[in-house]
């Protein structure tokens, strides 16, 4: 039994090493230009050994993107914090997410390419990410309703509605067009705040 646990731990460590090394290469060289052989060489192992853990290069990228979106979620939720009204917390959560996407993906072309591939080839990762985002929004909405700040609504359905309304400000493939259209004027964040204000006003119990 001890050997099995050690073997599973070794496998997990090896998988993590492959993912981390591949991400470094994808960021430095580009997803399209990096081969499994390149990843194996950087790790000092054979391509066949890499394929023992990941069937394709795309599968490695899927693991990278899954880890990336989890990291973004954690940072955004931390920005929401526990202090303040539900309106303030929801605003901080969304603004933080938007800001992280702009700074870490939109402005880093090679990372954007990785995410774009994942959205095309690994929709499950994106879908699960969307579900978790709606869960976070639902938590804040239900806290706001419990405090009498928001009017009574179906929290789950409203979270989906808000998520879909904000999608153009949150998802790289949509946000990229807004960034290009912005032309350095810095109006995107203002537009996001205006939309949030409209959505939150509609939720206000005293509206």
mmCIF file of C-alpha atoms in Angstrom:
data_model
loop_
_atom_site.group_PDB
_atom_site.id
_atom_site.type_symbol
_atom_site.label_atom_id
_atom_site.label_comp_id
_atom_site.label_asym_id
_atom_site.label_seq_id
_atom_site.Cartn_x
_atom_site.Cartn_y
_atom_site.Cartn_z
ATOM 1 C CA UNK A 1 0.000 0.000 0.000
ATOM 2 C CA UNK A 2 2.871 2.317 0.833
ATOM 3 C CA UNK A 3 4.408 1.741 -2.571
ATOM 4 C CA UNK A 4 1.129 2.509 -4.336
ATOM 5 C CA UNK A 5 0.772 5.827 -2.524
ATOM 6 C CA UNK A 6 4.355 6.701 -3.383
ATOM 7 C CA UNK A 7 3.754 5.787 -7.012
ATOM 8 C CA UNK A 8 0.622 7.963 -7.165
ATOM 9 C CA UNK A 9 2.495 10.839 -5.560
ATOM 10 C CA UNK A 10 5.385 10.450 -8.010
ATOM 11 C CA UNK A 11 2.921 10.465 -10.907
ATOM 12 C CA UNK A 12 1.255 13.629 -9.606
ATOM 13 C CA UNK A 13 4.636 15.332 -9.207
ATOM 14 C CA UNK A 14 5.636 14.302 -12.734
ATOM 15 C CA UNK A 15 2.358 15.581 -14.191
ATOM 16 C CA UNK A 16 2.815 18.882 -12.390
ATOM 17 C CA UNK A 17 6.365 19.145 -13.688
ATOM 18 C CA UNK A 18 5.192 18.560 -17.254
ATOM 19 C CA UNK A 19 2.477 21.200 -16.911
ATOM 20 C CA UNK A 20 4.817 23.798 -15.398
ATOM 21 C CA UNK A 21 7.570 23.193 -17.951
ATOM 22 C CA UNK A 22 5.101 23.255 -20.844
ATOM 23 C CA UNK A 23 3.620 26.529 -19.611
ATOM 24 C CA UNK A 24 7.070 28.111 -19.458
ATOM 25 C CA UNK A 25 7.780 26.999 -23.026
ATOM 26 C CA UNK A 26 4.365 28.047 -24.309
ATOM 27 C CA UNK A 27 4.884 31.509 -22.804
ATOM 28 C CA UNK A 28 8.476 31.812 -24.080
ATOM 29 C CA UNK A 29 8.213 30.216 -27.520
ATOM 30 C CA UNK A 30 4.497 30.048 -28.209
ATOM 31 C CA UNK A 31 1.975 27.227 -28.104
ATOM 32 C CA UNK A 32 2.096 26.488 -31.823
ATOM 33 C CA UNK A 33 5.900 26.390 -31.989
ATOM 34 C CA UNK A 34 6.387 24.165 -28.951
ATOM 35 C CA UNK A 35 6.352 20.398 -29.478
ATOM 36 C CA UNK A 36 5.991 17.552 -27.025
ATOM 37 C CA UNK A 37 9.602 16.705 -27.876
ATOM 38 C CA UNK A 38 10.617 20.199 -26.719
ATOM 39 C CA UNK A 39 8.792 19.689 -23.430
ATOM 40 C CA UNK A 40 10.367 16.262 -22.948
ATOM 41 C CA UNK A 41 13.848 17.621 -23.693
ATOM 42 C CA UNK A 42 13.448 20.423 -21.152
ATOM 43 C CA UNK A 43 12.438 17.830 -18.554
ATOM 44 C CA UNK A 44 15.209 15.396 -19.444
ATOM 45 C CA UNK A 45 12.790 12.644 -20.410
ATOM 46 C CA UNK A 46 11.616 10.990 -23.606
ATOM 47 C CA UNK A 47 8.504 12.139 -25.518
ATOM 48 C CA UNK A 48 7.056 8.666 -24.925
ATOM 49 C CA UNK A 49 7.266 9.279 -21.193
ATOM 50 C CA UNK A 50 5.395 12.567 -21.537
ATOM 51 C CA UNK A 51 2.694 10.760 -23.501
ATOM 52 C CA UNK A 52 2.260 8.373 -20.560
ATOM 53 C CA UNK A 53 0.774 11.286 -18.626
ATOM 54 C CA UNK A 54 -0.823 13.366 -21.387
ATOM 55 C CA UNK A 55 -2.079 11.870 -24.666
ATOM 56 C CA UNK A 56 -1.538 15.097 -26.642
ATOM 57 C CA UNK A 57 -0.003 18.551 -26.417
ATOM 58 C CA UNK A 58 -3.557 19.908 -26.334
ATOM 59 C CA UNK A 59 -4.229 17.874 -23.181
ATOM 60 C CA UNK A 60 -1.255 19.549 -21.517
ATOM 61 C CA UNK A 61 -2.605 22.936 -22.535
ATOM 62 C CA UNK A 62 -6.001 21.987 -21.120
ATOM 63 C CA UNK A 63 -4.374 21.279 -17.745
ATOM 64 C CA UNK A 64 -2.515 24.588 -17.897
ATOM 65 C CA UNK A 65 -5.658 26.567 -18.685
ATOM 66 C CA UNK A 66 -7.660 24.773 -16.015
ATOM 67 C CA UNK A 67 -5.024 25.751 -13.465
ATOM 68 C CA UNK A 68 -4.973 29.305 -14.823
ATOM 69 C CA UNK A 69 -8.718 29.899 -14.521
ATOM 70 C CA UNK A 70 -8.754 28.455 -10.996
ATOM 71 C CA UNK A 71 -6.004 30.902 -10.055
ATOM 72 C CA UNK A 72 -7.968 33.815 -11.515
ATOM 73 C CA UNK A 73 -11.077 32.754 -9.622
ATOM 74 C CA UNK A 74 -9.195 32.557 -6.313
ATOM 75 C CA UNK A 75 -7.634 35.998 -6.786
ATOM 76 C CA UNK A 76 -10.964 37.564 -7.782
ATOM 77 C CA UNK A 77 -12.778 36.031 -4.828
ATOM 78 C CA UNK A 78 -10.041 37.232 -2.496
ATOM 79 C CA UNK A 79 -10.501 40.749 -3.910
ATOM 80 C CA UNK A 80 -14.221 40.578 -3.102
ATOM 81 C CA UNK A 81 -13.290 40.083 0.552
ATOM 82 C CA UNK A 82 -15.711 39.674 3.414
ATOM 83 C CA UNK A 83 -16.104 43.312 4.383
ATOM 84 C CA UNK A 84 -18.608 45.759 2.950
ATOM 85 C CA UNK A 85 -22.039 45.474 1.386
ATOM 86 C CA UNK A 86 -22.996 42.858 -1.168
ATOM 87 C CA UNK A 87 -22.980 45.600 -3.798
ATOM 88 C CA UNK A 88 -19.411 46.534 -2.914
ATOM 89 C CA UNK A 89 -18.250 42.910 -2.797
ATOM 90 C CA UNK A 90 -19.838 41.978 -6.117
ATOM 91 C CA UNK A 91 -18.318 45.067 -7.716
ATOM 92 C CA UNK A 92 -14.842 44.250 -6.367
ATOM 93 C CA UNK A 93 -15.169 40.647 -7.547
ATOM 94 C CA UNK A 94 -16.083 41.584 -11.113
ATOM 95 C CA UNK A 95 -13.617 44.468 -11.416
ATOM 96 C CA UNK A 96 -10.782 42.275 -10.102
ATOM 97 C CA UNK A 97 -11.603 39.518 -12.580
ATOM 98 C CA UNK A 98 -11.769 41.972 -15.473
ATOM 99 C CA UNK A 99 -8.472 43.603 -14.465
ATOM 100 C CA UNK A 100 -6.668 40.258 -14.136
ATOM 101 C CA UNK A 101 -7.875 39.134 -17.576
ATOM 102 C CA UNK A 102 -6.661 42.381 -19.128
ATOM 103 C CA UNK A 103 -3.244 42.313 -17.481
ATOM 104 C CA UNK A 104 -2.454 38.590 -17.562
ATOM 105 C CA UNK A 105 -4.066 37.355 -20.768
ATOM 106 C CA UNK A 106 -5.086 40.101 -23.205
ATOM 107 C CA UNK A 107 -1.742 41.892 -22.947
ATOM 108 C CA UNK A 108 0.295 38.682 -23.108
ATOM 109 C CA UNK A 109 -0.141 37.397 -26.670
ATOM 110 C CA UNK A 110 1.289 33.918 -26.144
ATOM 111 C CA UNK A 111 -0.836 33.297 -23.088
ATOM 112 C CA UNK A 112 -3.871 34.559 -24.997
ATOM 113 C CA UNK A 113 -3.111 32.044 -27.769
ATOM 114 C CA UNK A 114 -3.076 29.223 -25.199
ATOM 115 C CA UNK A 115 -6.432 30.299 -23.808
ATOM 116 C CA UNK A 116 -7.905 30.706 -27.301
ATOM 117 C CA UNK A 117 -6.908 27.142 -28.167
ATOM 118 C CA UNK A 118 -8.436 25.888 -24.919
ATOM 119 C CA UNK A 119 -11.710 27.673 -25.681
ATOM 120 C CA UNK A 120 -11.838 26.043 -29.111
ATOM 121 C CA UNK A 121 -10.682 22.552 -28.161
ATOM 122 C CA UNK A 122 -11.521 22.159 -24.469
ATOM 123 C CA UNK A 123 -14.917 23.726 -23.959
ATOM 124 C CA UNK A 124 -15.436 21.654 -20.797
ATOM 125 C CA UNK A 125 -12.766 23.692 -18.992
ATOM 126 C CA UNK A 126 -14.459 26.947 -19.995
ATOM 127 C CA UNK A 127 -17.921 25.636 -19.129
ATOM 128 C CA UNK A 128 -16.875 24.480 -15.663
ATOM 129 C CA UNK A 129 -15.167 27.814 -15.117
ATOM 130 C CA UNK A 130 -18.398 29.608 -16.054
ATOM 131 C CA UNK A 131 -20.368 27.453 -13.618
ATOM 132 C CA UNK A 132 -17.970 28.347 -10.802
ATOM 133 C CA UNK A 133 -18.158 32.053 -11.657
ATOM 134 C CA UNK A 134 -21.945 31.871 -11.414
ATOM 135 C CA UNK A 135 -21.621 30.085 -8.068
ATOM 136 C CA UNK A 136 -19.484 32.939 -6.722
ATOM 137 C CA UNK A 137 -21.984 35.517 -7.957
ATOM 138 C CA UNK A 138 -24.856 33.522 -6.454
ATOM 139 C CA UNK A 139 -23.173 33.474 -3.036
ATOM 140 C CA UNK A 140 -22.914 37.263 -2.999
ATOM 141 C CA UNK A 141 -26.471 37.695 -4.299
ATOM 142 C CA UNK A 142 -27.907 35.429 -1.613
ATOM 143 C CA UNK A 143 -25.942 37.249 1.078
ATOM 144 C CA UNK A 144 -27.325 40.525 -0.241
ATOM 145 C CA UNK A 145 -30.883 39.186 -0.166
ATOM 146 C CA UNK A 146 -30.419 37.817 3.362
ATOM 147 C CA UNK A 147 -29.236 41.248 4.504
ATOM 148 C CA UNK A 148 -32.216 42.971 2.882
ATOM 149 C CA UNK A 149 -29.936 44.805 0.472
ATOM 150 C CA UNK A 150 -31.203 43.041 -2.665
ATOM 151 C CA UNK A 151 -34.790 42.258 -3.562
ATOM 152 C CA UNK A 152 -35.834 38.604 -3.490
ATOM 153 C CA UNK A 153 -34.909 36.811 -6.722
ATOM 154 C CA UNK A 154 -33.816 33.340 -7.773
ATOM 155 C CA UNK A 155 -30.125 33.633 -6.901
ATOM 156 C CA UNK A 156 -28.930 30.957 -9.312
ATOM 157 C CA UNK A 157 -30.874 32.308 -12.282
ATOM 158 C CA UNK A 158 -29.913 35.902 -11.535
ATOM 159 C CA UNK A 159 -26.236 34.911 -11.237
ATOM 160 C CA UNK A 160 -26.403 33.393 -14.738
ATOM 161 C CA UNK A 161 -28.121 36.520 -16.071
ATOM 162 C CA UNK A 162 -25.475 38.820 -14.580
ATOM 163 C CA UNK A 163 -22.691 36.568 -15.794
ATOM 164 C CA UNK A 164 -24.043 36.610 -19.347
ATOM 165 C CA UNK A 165 -24.577 40.372 -19.246
ATOM 166 C CA UNK A 166 -20.947 40.898 -18.186
ATOM 167 C CA UNK A 167 -19.429 38.325 -20.555
ATOM 168 C CA UNK A 168 -18.026 40.893 -22.982
ATOM 169 C CA UNK A 169 -15.969 42.377 -20.129
ATOM 170 C CA UNK A 170 -14.795 39.047 -18.712
ATOM 171 C CA UNK A 171 -13.974 36.551 -21.447
ATOM 172 C CA UNK A 172 -10.737 36.966 -23.426
ATOM 173 C CA UNK A 173 -12.113 36.278 -26.916
ATOM 174 C CA UNK A 174 -14.842 38.906 -26.416
ATOM 175 C CA UNK A 175 -12.792 41.341 -24.361
ATOM 176 C CA UNK A 176 -9.988 41.410 -26.929
ATOM 177 C CA UNK A 177 -12.257 43.231 -29.382
ATOM 178 C CA UNK A 178 -13.212 45.822 -26.775
ATOM 179 C CA UNK A 179 -9.542 46.405 -25.936
ATOM 180 C CA UNK A 180 -8.692 46.914 -29.609
ATOM 181 C CA UNK A 181 -11.626 49.290 -30.068
ATOM 182 C CA UNK A 182 -10.676 51.226 -26.935
ATOM 183 C CA UNK A 183 -7.676 52.725 -28.751
ATOM 184 C CA UNK A 184 -6.022 53.772 -25.512
ATOM 185 C CA UNK A 185 -8.917 55.916 -24.325
ATOM 186 C CA UNK A 186 -9.411 53.865 -21.169
ATOM 187 C CA UNK A 187 -13.196 53.723 -21.440
ATOM 188 C CA UNK A 188 -13.610 49.962 -20.964
ATOM 189 C CA UNK A 189 -13.481 50.048 -17.176
ATOM 190 C CA UNK A 190 -15.849 53.014 -17.125
ATOM 191 C CA UNK A 191 -18.290 51.080 -19.318
ATOM 192 C CA UNK A 192 -18.025 48.050 -17.035
ATOM 193 C CA UNK A 193 -18.708 50.158 -13.950
ATOM 194 C CA UNK A 194 -21.726 51.739 -15.674
ATOM 195 C CA UNK A 195 -23.157 48.320 -16.541
ATOM 196 C CA UNK A 196 -22.555 47.066 -13.001
ATOM 197 C CA UNK A 197 -24.303 50.147 -11.627
ATOM 198 C CA UNK A 198 -27.317 49.442 -13.841
ATOM 199 C CA UNK A 199 -27.475 45.751 -12.874
ATOM 200 C CA UNK A 200 -27.033 46.414 -9.165
ATOM 201 C CA UNK A 201 -29.623 49.196 -9.190
ATOM 202 C CA UNK A 202 -32.101 46.693 -10.606
ATOM 203 C CA UNK A 203 -31.340 44.352 -7.717
ATOM 204 C CA UNK A 204 -31.654 46.994 -5.015
ATOM 205 C CA UNK A 205 -34.439 46.240 -2.569
ATOM 206 C CA UNK A 206 -35.323 49.925 -2.364
ATOM 207 C CA UNK A 207 -35.239 50.638 -6.109
#
